[in-house]
Amino acid sequence: MDAIRLDLEGLAARVPDGAKIALPPDYSYCAMALVRTLISRGVKDLHIIGVPALGFQADQLIGAGCVATVETAAVTLGEFGLAPRFSSAIKSGSIRMLDGTCPAIHAGLQAAEKGVPFMPLRGVIGSDLEKRRDDWIVAGNPFEENDPILMVKAIQPDFAVFHAPLADRFGNVWVGVRRELMLMAHAAKSSLVTAEKIVDGNLLEDPVRAAGTIPGLYIGALAEAEQGAWPLGIPGSYDADAAELGRYVEMARTEEGFADYMAGMNKVAAE
Amino acid sequence: MSNSTDIRAEEILIAAIAEMLDGLPHIAVGASSPVPGAAAMLARARHPEKTRVSVLGSEDNNFFTDGGKELFDCAGQGRIDAFFLGGAQIDGLANINLVSVGDPDRPKVRFPGSFGSAYMYFTVPRVILFRLEHTPRTLVEKVDFISAPGTSEPNVYRPGGPYALITDRCLFSFDREKGRFRLASVHPGHTVEEIREQTGFGYDEPTDVPETPLPDAETLAVIRGPVAAQIAEIYPAFAADVFGLGKAA
């Protein structure tokens, strides 16, 4: 079956206000071009889930007022420091923050992947994270006496949103060892994907390639987007644009600077 | 005997941490940890047939192929022997705070978040806390937010936990039975009085506190040679600053 192929605007149009979307961290194929398109379309009240952490995508979506809830183990710009628009939104109380921890997010997605309501997880008991989450419950191990264990409610995003180096006309998407993207795609109701290149052949025909490929079954629609992760990089293809990321961090220190930066991005996209 | 004036503070920390990792089968290092990363590489250089190192964010030192969850699944199975955690605040019960200062709903300062700490602290037997700012602001009586607790009730499954806390001034060991730090050694150039003034929590102090040893000539050669080259792949700015590597590039 051929995949549904759209342009960036077409993909962005599929994300309704209030949608719950799963996003990868900065090192794992972020669909930055699609995120910018979502921002220009003015999407509102998103619930964004970091798998398991968030970076530039989240900071830009939050700064643009697209986000109601952030669920993640961390928001960080790595060597560029704290995420300025995220920090500002947290301090002013304008977003709801669901602080989590990496393996609990993976566990919640694994529950959704299996179609079960929750997943048990070791650790976490006694942290303030656990005390502040009503979708995490400490229960007893049913197979042992006196063994408290955390139950993490399944996390089912409406969409997994990410970029990939390669896809084919059937919607098969190659992600290599970045298997958190495969977990996201399995757990989400549907995935919206951009790819550097969409080829005519079938990626599943090559057994070496197939193991790192998400089948088209999980992919709602895809768009070709060359340099689609820019200004982030994609390992093995192009490096992150450190000068551009630095320029963003500098400008995003203030609300006005952030607005100027995003306006500049719109202008570039329109040309 | 090495000439102490030539030895960088980072090199003393790297050597001291490597002592605590000696001979362990699998050491994992999280993001933004150049000193612990270098210490893990030094431990591996000493036992190349016995010790594996996994560094998150590295391409050369990361063999995981099952996505972001694999490190945690490994830890849950007991396949990781040592890990490092930091904290914007660390208290005397070894609770760590990676979230915020003040009321978490309207914080004065917000940090990135807890990452995998709330899990790794329970599952990895030897967690070494690492904090390069040793002041009453960071080493506090009680953290504002517990990202991961240092101690647990006896019925909570917990093969892992805090082993030591190393700062820019000293090394503390942690007694899990007592739930308390003990001053283990003071780095050259620092004093026990200074540690008392700069630490916001109570801890045990033996009558005689040794000085953290300087790395010997052989250790220094390994740190400045292969370890520096390996760490430069992941932390080029750190390698340039501490070891003078790659400045021309």
Coordinates of C-alpha atoms in Angstrom, one line a residue:
Chain A
M1 CA 0.0 0.0 0.0
D2 CA 1.4 3.4 -0.9
A3 CA 1.9 5.9 1.9
I4 CA 0.1 9.2 2.2
R5 CA 2.6 11.8 1.0
L6 CA 2.1 15.4 1.9
D7 CA 4.1 18.6 2.2
L8 CA 5.1 20.1 5.5
E9 CA 1.8 22.2 5.6
G10 CA -0.2 19.1 4.9
L11 CA 1.5 17.2 7.8
A12 CA 1.1 20.1 10.2
A13 CA -2.6 20.4 9.3
R14 CA -3.2 16.9 10.6
V15 CA -2.2 17.9 14.2
P16 CA -5.4 19.4 15.9
D17 CA -5.3 21.8 18.8
G18 CA -4.9 19.9 22.1
A19 CA -3.2 16.9 20.5
K20 CA -0.8 14.7 22.5
I21 CA 2.4 14.4 20.6
A22 CA 5.6 12.4 21.3
L23 CA 8.9 14.1 20.4
P24 CA 12.5 12.8 20.5
P25 CA 15.5 14.5 22.2
D26 CA 17.9 16.7 20.2
Y27 CA 20.2 13.8 19.3
S28 CA 17.6 11.6 17.8
Y29 CA 16.2 12.9 14.5
C30 CA 14.0 15.9 15.4
A31 CA 11.6 17.1 12.7
M32 CA 12.6 20.8 13.2
A33 CA 11.2 21.9 9.8
L34 CA 7.8 20.4 10.7
V35 CA 7.9 22.0 14.2
R36 CA 8.4 25.4 12.6
T37 CA 5.4 24.7 10.3
L38 CA 3.3 23.7 13.3
I39 CA 4.3 27.0 14.9
S40 CA 3.4 29.1 11.8
R41 CA 0.0 27.3 11.6
G42 CA -0.6 28.5 15.2
V43 CA -1.4 25.1 16.8
K44 CA -2.6 25.5 20.4
D45 CA -2.8 23.5 23.7
L46 CA -0.4 20.7 22.7
H47 CA 0.5 18.1 25.3
I48 CA 4.2 17.3 24.4
I49 CA 5.9 14.2 25.6
G50 CA 9.7 14.0 25.6
V51 CA 11.0 10.5 24.8
P52 CA 12.6 10.7 27.2
A53 CA 13.9 14.3 27.1
L54 CA 13.2 17.5 25.1
G55 CA 15.3 20.3 23.7
F56 CA 15.0 22.9 21.0
Q57 CA 11.7 21.6 19.6
A58 CA 10.0 22.0 23.0
D59 CA 11.6 25.4 23.7
Q60 CA 10.3 26.8 20.4
L61 CA 6.8 25.3 20.7
I62 CA 6.5 26.6 24.3
G63 CA 7.9 30.1 23.3
A64 CA 5.3 30.3 20.5
G65 CA 2.5 29.6 22.9
C66 CA 1.6 26.2 21.3
V67 CA 1.9 24.1 24.5
A68 CA -0.4 23.5 27.5
T69 CA 1.4 20.5 29.0
V70 CA 4.9 19.2 29.1
E71 CA 5.6 15.6 30.1
T72 CA 9.3 14.7 30.1
A73 CA 12.3 13.6 32.1
A74 CA 14.1 16.9 31.2
V75 CA 14.2 19.9 29.0
T76 CA 17.8 20.8 28.1
L77 CA 19.7 22.5 25.3
G78 CA 22.8 20.4 26.1
E79 CA 26.0 22.3 25.8
F80 CA 23.9 25.4 25.0
G81 CA 22.5 25.4 28.6
L82 CA 19.1 25.8 30.1
A83 CA 16.1 26.1 27.7
P84 CA 15.1 29.8 28.0
R85 CA 11.5 29.8 26.9
F86 CA 10.8 26.6 28.9
S87 CA 12.3 28.1 32.1
S88 CA 10.3 31.3 31.6
A89 CA 7.0 29.5 31.1
I90 CA 7.7 27.3 34.2
K91 CA 8.4 30.4 36.4
S92 CA 5.3 32.2 35.2
G93 CA 3.2 29.0 35.6
S94 CA 1.9 29.2 32.0
I95 CA 2.4 25.5 31.3
R96 CA 1.5 22.4 33.2
M97 CA 4.6 20.4 34.0
L98 CA 4.6 16.6 34.4
D99 CA 8.1 15.9 35.6
G100 CA 9.0 12.3 34.9
T101 CA 12.1 10.1 34.7
C102 CA 13.5 8.5 31.5
P103 CA 12.6 4.8 32.1
A104 CA 9.1 5.6 33.3
I105 CA 8.4 7.3 30.0
H106 CA 9.8 4.4 28.1
A107 CA 7.7 2.0 30.3
G108 CA 4.5 4.0 29.7
L109 CA 5.1 3.9 25.9
Q110 CA 5.9 0.1 26.1
A111 CA 2.6 -0.4 27.9
A112 CA 0.8 1.4 25.0
E113 CA 2.9 -0.6 22.5
K114 CA 1.6 -3.8 24.0
G115 CA -2.0 -2.5 24.5
V116 CA -1.9 -3.1 28.3
P117 CA -3.0 -0.4 30.8
F118 CA 0.2 0.0 32.8
M119 CA 3.8 -1.2 33.2
P120 CA 5.6 -1.9 36.5
L121 CA 9.0 -0.3 37.0
R122 CA 11.6 -0.5 39.7
G123 CA 13.0 2.5 41.5
V124 CA 11.2 5.9 41.8
I125 CA 9.4 5.2 45.1
G126 CA 9.9 8.0 47.6
S127 CA 10.8 10.6 45.0
D128 CA 8.8 13.8 44.7
L129 CA 8.2 12.8 41.1
E130 CA 6.1 9.9 42.2
K131 CA 4.2 12.0 44.8
R132 CA 3.2 14.6 42.2
R133 CA 2.0 12.2 39.4
D134 CA -1.5 10.8 39.5
D135 CA -0.8 8.5 36.6
W136 CA 1.8 6.7 38.6
I137 CA 0.7 4.4 41.5
V138 CA 2.8 2.4 44.0
A139 CA 1.1 -1.0 44.3
G140 CA 2.2 -4.4 45.6
N141 CA 4.0 -7.0 43.5
P142 CA 1.2 -9.6 43.1
F143 CA 3.8 -12.5 43.1
E144 CA 5.6 -11.5 46.3
E145 CA 4.7 -10.4 49.8
N146 CA 5.7 -6.8 50.9
D147 CA 7.3 -5.7 47.7
P148 CA 6.0 -2.3 46.7
I149 CA 6.5 -1.4 43.0
L150 CA 5.6 1.5 40.8
M151 CA 2.9 1.1 38.2
V152 CA 3.2 3.6 35.3
K153 CA 0.0 4.2 33.3
A154 CA 0.2 3.6 29.6
I155 CA 1.2 6.6 27.5
Q156 CA -0.6 6.7 24.2
P157 CA 0.3 9.8 22.2
D158 CA -2.0 10.9 19.3
F159 CA 1.0 11.3 17.2
A160 CA 4.7 10.5 17.2
V161 CA 6.5 13.3 15.3
F162 CA 10.0 12.8 14.1
H163 CA 12.5 13.1 11.2
A164 CA 14.4 10.2 9.5
P165 CA 17.3 9.9 7.1
L166 CA 15.4 7.7 4.7
A167 CA 11.8 6.5 3.9
D168 CA 10.2 4.7 0.9
R169 CA 7.0 5.1 -1.1
F170 CA 5.3 2.5 1.1
G171 CA 5.9 4.6 4.2
N172 CA 8.6 2.4 5.6
V173 CA 10.9 4.6 7.6
W174 CA 14.6 3.8 8.3
V175 CA 15.8 4.9 11.8
G176 CA 18.8 2.6 12.4
V177 CA 19.7 2.3 16.0
R178 CA 17.5 5.2 17.0
R179 CA 14.9 2.7 18.3
E180 CA 13.2 5.1 20.7
L181 CA 11.6 6.3 17.5
M182 CA 10.3 2.8 16.8
L183 CA 8.9 2.7 20.3
M184 CA 7.2 6.1 19.8
A185 CA 5.7 5.0 16.5
H186 CA 4.5 1.7 18.0
A187 CA 2.9 3.5 21.0
A188 CA 1.3 6.4 19.2
K189 CA -2.1 6.2 17.4
S190 CA -0.3 7.4 14.3
S191 CA 3.1 8.9 13.2
L192 CA 3.8 12.0 11.2
V193 CA 7.3 11.7 9.7
T194 CA 9.6 13.9 7.6
A195 CA 12.5 12.2 5.8
E196 CA 15.6 13.6 4.1
K197 CA 14.7 11.4 1.1
I198 CA 11.8 9.2 0.1
V199 CA 12.9 6.5 -2.4
D200 CA 10.8 4.4 -4.8
G201 CA 12.1 1.0 -3.8
N202 CA 11.1 -1.0 -0.7
L203 CA 13.4 -0.7 2.3
L204 CA 12.2 -3.9 3.8
E205 CA 13.7 -5.9 0.9
D206 CA 17.2 -5.5 2.3
P207 CA 17.4 -7.6 5.5
V208 CA 20.3 -5.5 6.8
R209 CA 18.2 -2.4 6.5
A210 CA 14.9 -4.0 7.6
A211 CA 15.9 -4.4 11.2
G212 CA 16.2 -0.7 11.7
T213 CA 13.1 0.2 9.7
I214 CA 9.6 1.1 11.0
P215 CA 7.0 -0.5 8.8
G216 CA 4.5 1.8 7.0
L217 CA 1.7 0.3 9.1
Y218 CA 2.5 2.8 11.8
I219 CA 3.0 5.8 9.6
G220 CA 0.0 8.1 9.1
A221 CA 1.6 10.4 6.6
L222 CA 5.1 11.5 5.5
A223 CA 6.7 14.4 3.8
E224 CA 10.1 14.8 2.2
A225 CA 12.2 17.5 3.9
E226 CA 15.8 17.9 3.0
Q227 CA 17.8 19.2 5.9
G228 CA 14.6 18.6 7.9
A229 CA 16.4 18.4 11.2
W230 CA 18.2 21.7 10.7
P231 CA 19.6 23.5 12.8
L232 CA 20.0 20.1 14.7
G233 CA 21.9 17.4 12.9
I234 CA 21.3 13.8 12.1
P235 CA 24.1 11.4 13.1
G236 CA 26.0 10.1 10.0
S237 CA 24.5 12.7 7.7
Y238 CA 25.0 16.3 8.8
D239 CA 26.2 17.9 12.0
A240 CA 24.2 20.3 14.1
D241 CA 24.6 24.0 13.1
A242 CA 26.2 25.3 16.3
A243 CA 26.3 28.9 15.1
E244 CA 22.5 28.9 14.4
L245 CA 21.7 27.1 17.7
G246 CA 23.8 29.6 19.5
R247 CA 22.0 32.5 17.8
Y248 CA 18.7 31.0 18.9
V249 CA 19.7 30.7 22.5
E250 CA 21.0 34.2 22.5
M251 CA 17.8 35.7 21.0
A252 CA 15.4 33.5 23.0
R253 CA 16.6 34.9 26.3
T254 CA 13.7 37.4 26.0
E255 CA 10.2 37.0 24.7
E256 CA 10.8 39.8 22.1
G257 CA 14.1 38.3 20.9
F258 CA 12.4 34.9 20.6
A259 CA 9.5 36.5 18.5
D260 CA 12.1 38.1 16.2
Y261 CA 14.0 34.9 15.8
M262 CA 10.8 33.0 14.8
A263 CA 9.7 35.8 12.5
G264 CA 13.0 35.5 10.7
M265 CA 12.5 31.8 10.3
N266 CA 9.1 32.4 8.7
K267 CA 10.6 34.8 6.3
V268 CA 13.3 32.3 5.3
A269 CA 10.6 29.6 4.8
A270 CA 8.5 31.9 2.6
E271 CA 11.4 32.6 0.2
Chain B
M1 CA 57.0 11.6 43.1
S2 CA 55.1 13.9 40.8
N3 CA 55.4 17.6 40.9
S4 CA 52.0 18.7 42.3
T5 CA 52.1 22.1 40.7
D6 CA 51.9 20.5 37.3
I7 CA 48.9 18.5 38.1
R8 CA 45.4 19.9 37.3
A9 CA 42.6 19.6 39.8
E10 CA 40.6 17.7 37.2
E11 CA 43.4 15.1 37.0
I12 CA 43.2 14.5 40.8
L13 CA 39.5 14.0 40.6
I14 CA 39.8 11.7 37.6
A15 CA 42.3 9.5 39.4
A16 CA 40.3 9.5 42.7
I17 CA 37.1 8.5 40.9
A18 CA 39.0 5.8 38.9
E19 CA 40.1 4.2 42.2
M20 CA 36.4 3.7 43.1
L21 CA 35.7 2.1 39.7
D22 CA 38.7 -0.3 39.7
G23 CA 37.9 -3.7 38.1
L24 CA 34.2 -3.1 37.7
P25 CA 32.7 -4.9 34.6
H26 CA 30.5 -2.1 33.3
I27 CA 30.6 1.6 34.0
A28 CA 28.0 3.9 32.5
V29 CA 28.3 7.6 32.2
G30 CA 25.5 10.0 31.6
A31 CA 25.4 13.3 29.6
S32 CA 27.5 16.3 30.5
S33 CA 30.0 14.4 32.7
P34 CA 33.6 14.9 31.3
V35 CA 35.4 14.2 34.6
P36 CA 33.5 11.0 35.4
G37 CA 33.8 10.0 31.7
A38 CA 37.5 10.4 31.8
A39 CA 37.7 8.5 35.1
A40 CA 35.7 5.6 33.5
M41 CA 38.1 5.6 30.6
L42 CA 41.1 5.5 33.0
A43 CA 39.5 2.5 34.8
R44 CA 39.1 0.8 31.4
A45 CA 42.6 1.5 30.4
R46 CA 43.8 -0.3 33.5
H47 CA 41.7 -3.4 32.9
P48 CA 41.0 -3.4 29.2
E49 CA 39.9 -7.1 29.2
K50 CA 37.6 -6.7 32.2
T51 CA 35.9 -3.3 32.1
R52 CA 33.4 -1.9 29.6
V53 CA 32.4 1.7 29.5
S54 CA 29.2 3.2 28.0
V55 CA 29.0 6.9 27.5
L56 CA 25.7 8.4 26.6
G57 CA 26.1 10.8 23.7
S58 CA 29.2 9.2 22.4
E59 CA 29.5 7.4 19.1
D60 CA 32.8 5.6 19.9
N61 CA 31.9 4.5 23.4
N62 CA 28.2 3.5 23.2
F63 CA 27.4 0.0 22.0
F64 CA 23.6 0.1 22.7
T65 CA 21.3 -0.8 19.8
D66 CA 17.9 -0.9 21.4
G67 CA 17.2 2.7 21.8
G68 CA 17.0 5.0 24.8
K69 CA 15.5 2.3 27.0
E70 CA 18.4 -0.1 26.8
L71 CA 20.6 1.5 29.4
F72 CA 17.8 1.4 31.9
D73 CA 16.8 -2.1 31.0
C74 CA 20.5 -3.1 31.5
A75 CA 20.6 -1.3 34.9
G76 CA 17.3 -3.0 36.0
Q77 CA 18.9 -6.4 35.3
G78 CA 22.1 -5.6 37.2
R79 CA 24.2 -5.3 34.1
I80 CA 25.6 -1.8 35.2
D81 CA 27.9 -1.6 38.1
A82 CA 28.6 2.1 38.4
F83 CA 26.9 5.3 37.4
F84 CA 27.2 9.0 38.1
L85 CA 24.6 11.5 39.3
G86 CA 24.8 15.2 40.0
G87 CA 22.4 17.6 41.7
A88 CA 21.6 21.3 41.8
Q89 CA 21.2 20.5 45.4
I90 CA 22.4 17.4 47.4
D91 CA 21.5 16.9 51.0
G92 CA 22.9 14.9 54.0
L93 CA 20.7 12.0 53.3
A94 CA 22.1 11.9 49.7
N95 CA 18.8 13.0 48.3
I96 CA 19.4 14.8 45.0
N97 CA 17.4 17.6 43.3
L98 CA 17.6 18.1 39.6
V99 CA 14.3 20.0 39.2
S100 CA 14.0 23.4 40.9
V101 CA 14.8 25.7 43.8
G102 CA 11.7 27.0 45.7
D103 CA 8.2 25.9 45.2
P104 CA 8.2 23.5 42.2
D105 CA 5.0 25.0 40.9
R106 CA 6.5 28.5 40.9
P107 CA 10.2 28.0 41.2
K108 CA 12.9 30.6 41.7
V109 CA 15.2 28.6 39.4
R110 CA 14.2 25.7 37.1
F111 CA 16.8 23.1 36.0
P112 CA 16.4 20.6 33.1
G113 CA 14.8 17.8 35.1
S114 CA 15.4 14.5 36.7
F115 CA 16.5 12.4 33.7
G116 CA 17.0 8.8 34.7
S117 CA 18.1 9.5 38.3
A118 CA 15.0 8.3 40.1
Y119 CA 15.7 4.8 38.6
M120 CA 19.5 4.5 38.3
Y121 CA 19.9 5.5 41.9
F122 CA 17.9 2.4 42.9
T123 CA 19.3 -0.1 40.4
V124 CA 23.1 0.7 40.1
P125 CA 25.1 -0.6 43.0
R126 CA 27.8 2.0 43.0
V127 CA 26.4 5.5 42.3
I128 CA 29.0 8.2 42.6
L129 CA 27.6 11.7 43.2
F130 CA 29.7 14.4 41.5
R131 CA 29.4 18.1 42.1
L132 CA 32.0 20.7 41.2
E133 CA 30.4 23.5 43.3
H134 CA 30.9 22.7 46.9
T135 CA 29.1 25.4 48.8
P136 CA 26.2 25.7 51.4
R137 CA 24.0 26.6 48.4
T138 CA 24.5 23.2 46.7
L139 CA 25.2 20.9 49.6
V140 CA 22.2 21.7 51.7
E141 CA 20.4 20.5 54.8
K142 CA 17.3 19.4 52.9
V143 CA 16.7 19.5 49.1
D144 CA 13.8 21.6 47.8
F145 CA 12.7 18.7 45.5
I146 CA 13.6 15.0 45.7
S147 CA 14.4 13.8 42.2
A148 CA 15.8 10.7 43.6
P149 CA 16.0 9.7 47.3
G150 CA 19.3 8.7 48.8
T151 CA 17.8 6.1 51.1
S152 CA 14.7 3.9 51.1
E153 CA 12.5 1.9 53.5
P154 CA 13.9 -1.6 54.1
N155 CA 11.1 -3.2 52.1
V156 CA 11.8 -1.2 48.9
Y157 CA 13.8 -3.2 46.3
R158 CA 17.0 -1.3 46.1
P159 CA 20.3 -3.1 45.1
G160 CA 21.7 0.4 44.2
G161 CA 22.4 3.7 45.9
P162 CA 24.9 6.3 46.8
Y163 CA 28.5 5.2 47.3
A164 CA 30.4 8.5 47.5
L165 CA 30.2 12.2 46.8
I166 CA 33.1 13.9 45.2
T167 CA 33.3 17.7 44.9
D168 CA 36.0 20.2 44.0
R169 CA 37.0 20.3 47.7
C170 CA 36.8 16.7 49.0
L171 CA 35.6 13.1 48.8
F172 CA 32.8 11.8 51.1
S173 CA 31.9 8.2 51.4
F174 CA 28.2 7.3 52.1
D175 CA 27.2 4.8 54.8
R176 CA 23.9 3.4 53.7
E177 CA 23.2 1.8 57.1
K178 CA 23.5 5.1 58.9
G179 CA 22.2 7.2 56.0
R180 CA 25.1 9.6 56.4
F181 CA 28.2 10.9 54.7
R182 CA 31.7 10.6 56.1
L183 CA 34.6 12.8 55.1
A184 CA 37.0 10.4 53.3
S185 CA 39.7 12.7 52.0
V186 CA 40.4 16.4 51.4
H187 CA 41.9 17.5 48.0
P188 CA 45.3 19.1 48.1
G189 CA 45.0 22.8 48.8
H190 CA 41.8 22.5 50.8
T191 CA 41.2 22.0 54.6
V192 CA 38.8 20.2 56.9
E193 CA 37.8 23.6 58.4
E194 CA 36.9 24.9 54.9
I195 CA 34.8 21.8 54.3
R196 CA 32.9 22.4 57.5
E197 CA 32.2 26.0 56.5
Q198 CA 31.2 25.1 53.0
T199 CA 28.9 22.1 53.7
G200 CA 25.3 22.8 54.6
F201 CA 24.6 19.3 56.0
G202 CA 26.0 17.4 58.9
Y203 CA 28.5 14.5 58.3
D204 CA 30.9 12.3 60.2
E205 CA 34.5 13.4 60.4
P206 CA 37.3 11.1 61.5
T207 CA 40.1 12.5 63.7
D208 CA 42.6 12.2 61.0
V209 CA 41.4 13.0 57.5
P210 CA 43.8 12.0 54.8
E211 CA 44.7 14.2 51.7
T212 CA 43.3 12.9 48.4
P213 CA 46.4 11.3 46.7
L214 CA 47.9 12.9 43.7
P215 CA 48.0 10.6 40.6
D216 CA 51.4 8.9 40.1
A217 CA 53.4 9.4 36.9
E218 CA 52.1 6.3 35.2
T219 CA 48.5 7.3 35.9
L220 CA 49.1 10.8 34.7
A221 CA 50.6 9.5 31.5
V222 CA 47.5 7.4 30.8
I223 CA 45.2 10.3 31.6
R224 CA 47.0 12.7 29.4
G225 CA 47.5 10.2 26.6
P226 CA 44.8 7.7 25.6
V227 CA 42.1 9.0 28.0
A228 CA 42.5 12.6 26.8
A229 CA 42.2 11.5 23.2
Q230 CA 39.1 9.4 23.9
I231 CA 37.3 12.1 25.9
A232 CA 38.0 14.6 23.2
E233 CA 35.6 12.8 20.9
I234 CA 32.7 13.5 23.3
Y235 CA 33.8 16.7 25.1
P236 CA 36.1 18.6 22.7
A237 CA 35.9 21.9 24.8
F238 CA 36.9 20.1 28.0
A239 CA 39.8 18.2 26.3
A240 CA 41.1 21.5 24.8
D241 CA 40.8 23.3 28.2
V242 CA 42.3 20.6 30.5
F243 CA 44.6 18.7 28.2
G244 CA 45.3 21.3 25.5
L245 CA 44.1 18.9 22.9
G246 CA 42.7 19.8 19.4
K247 CA 43.1 23.5 19.8
A248 CA 44.4 23.8 16.3
A249 CA 41.4 22.0 14.8

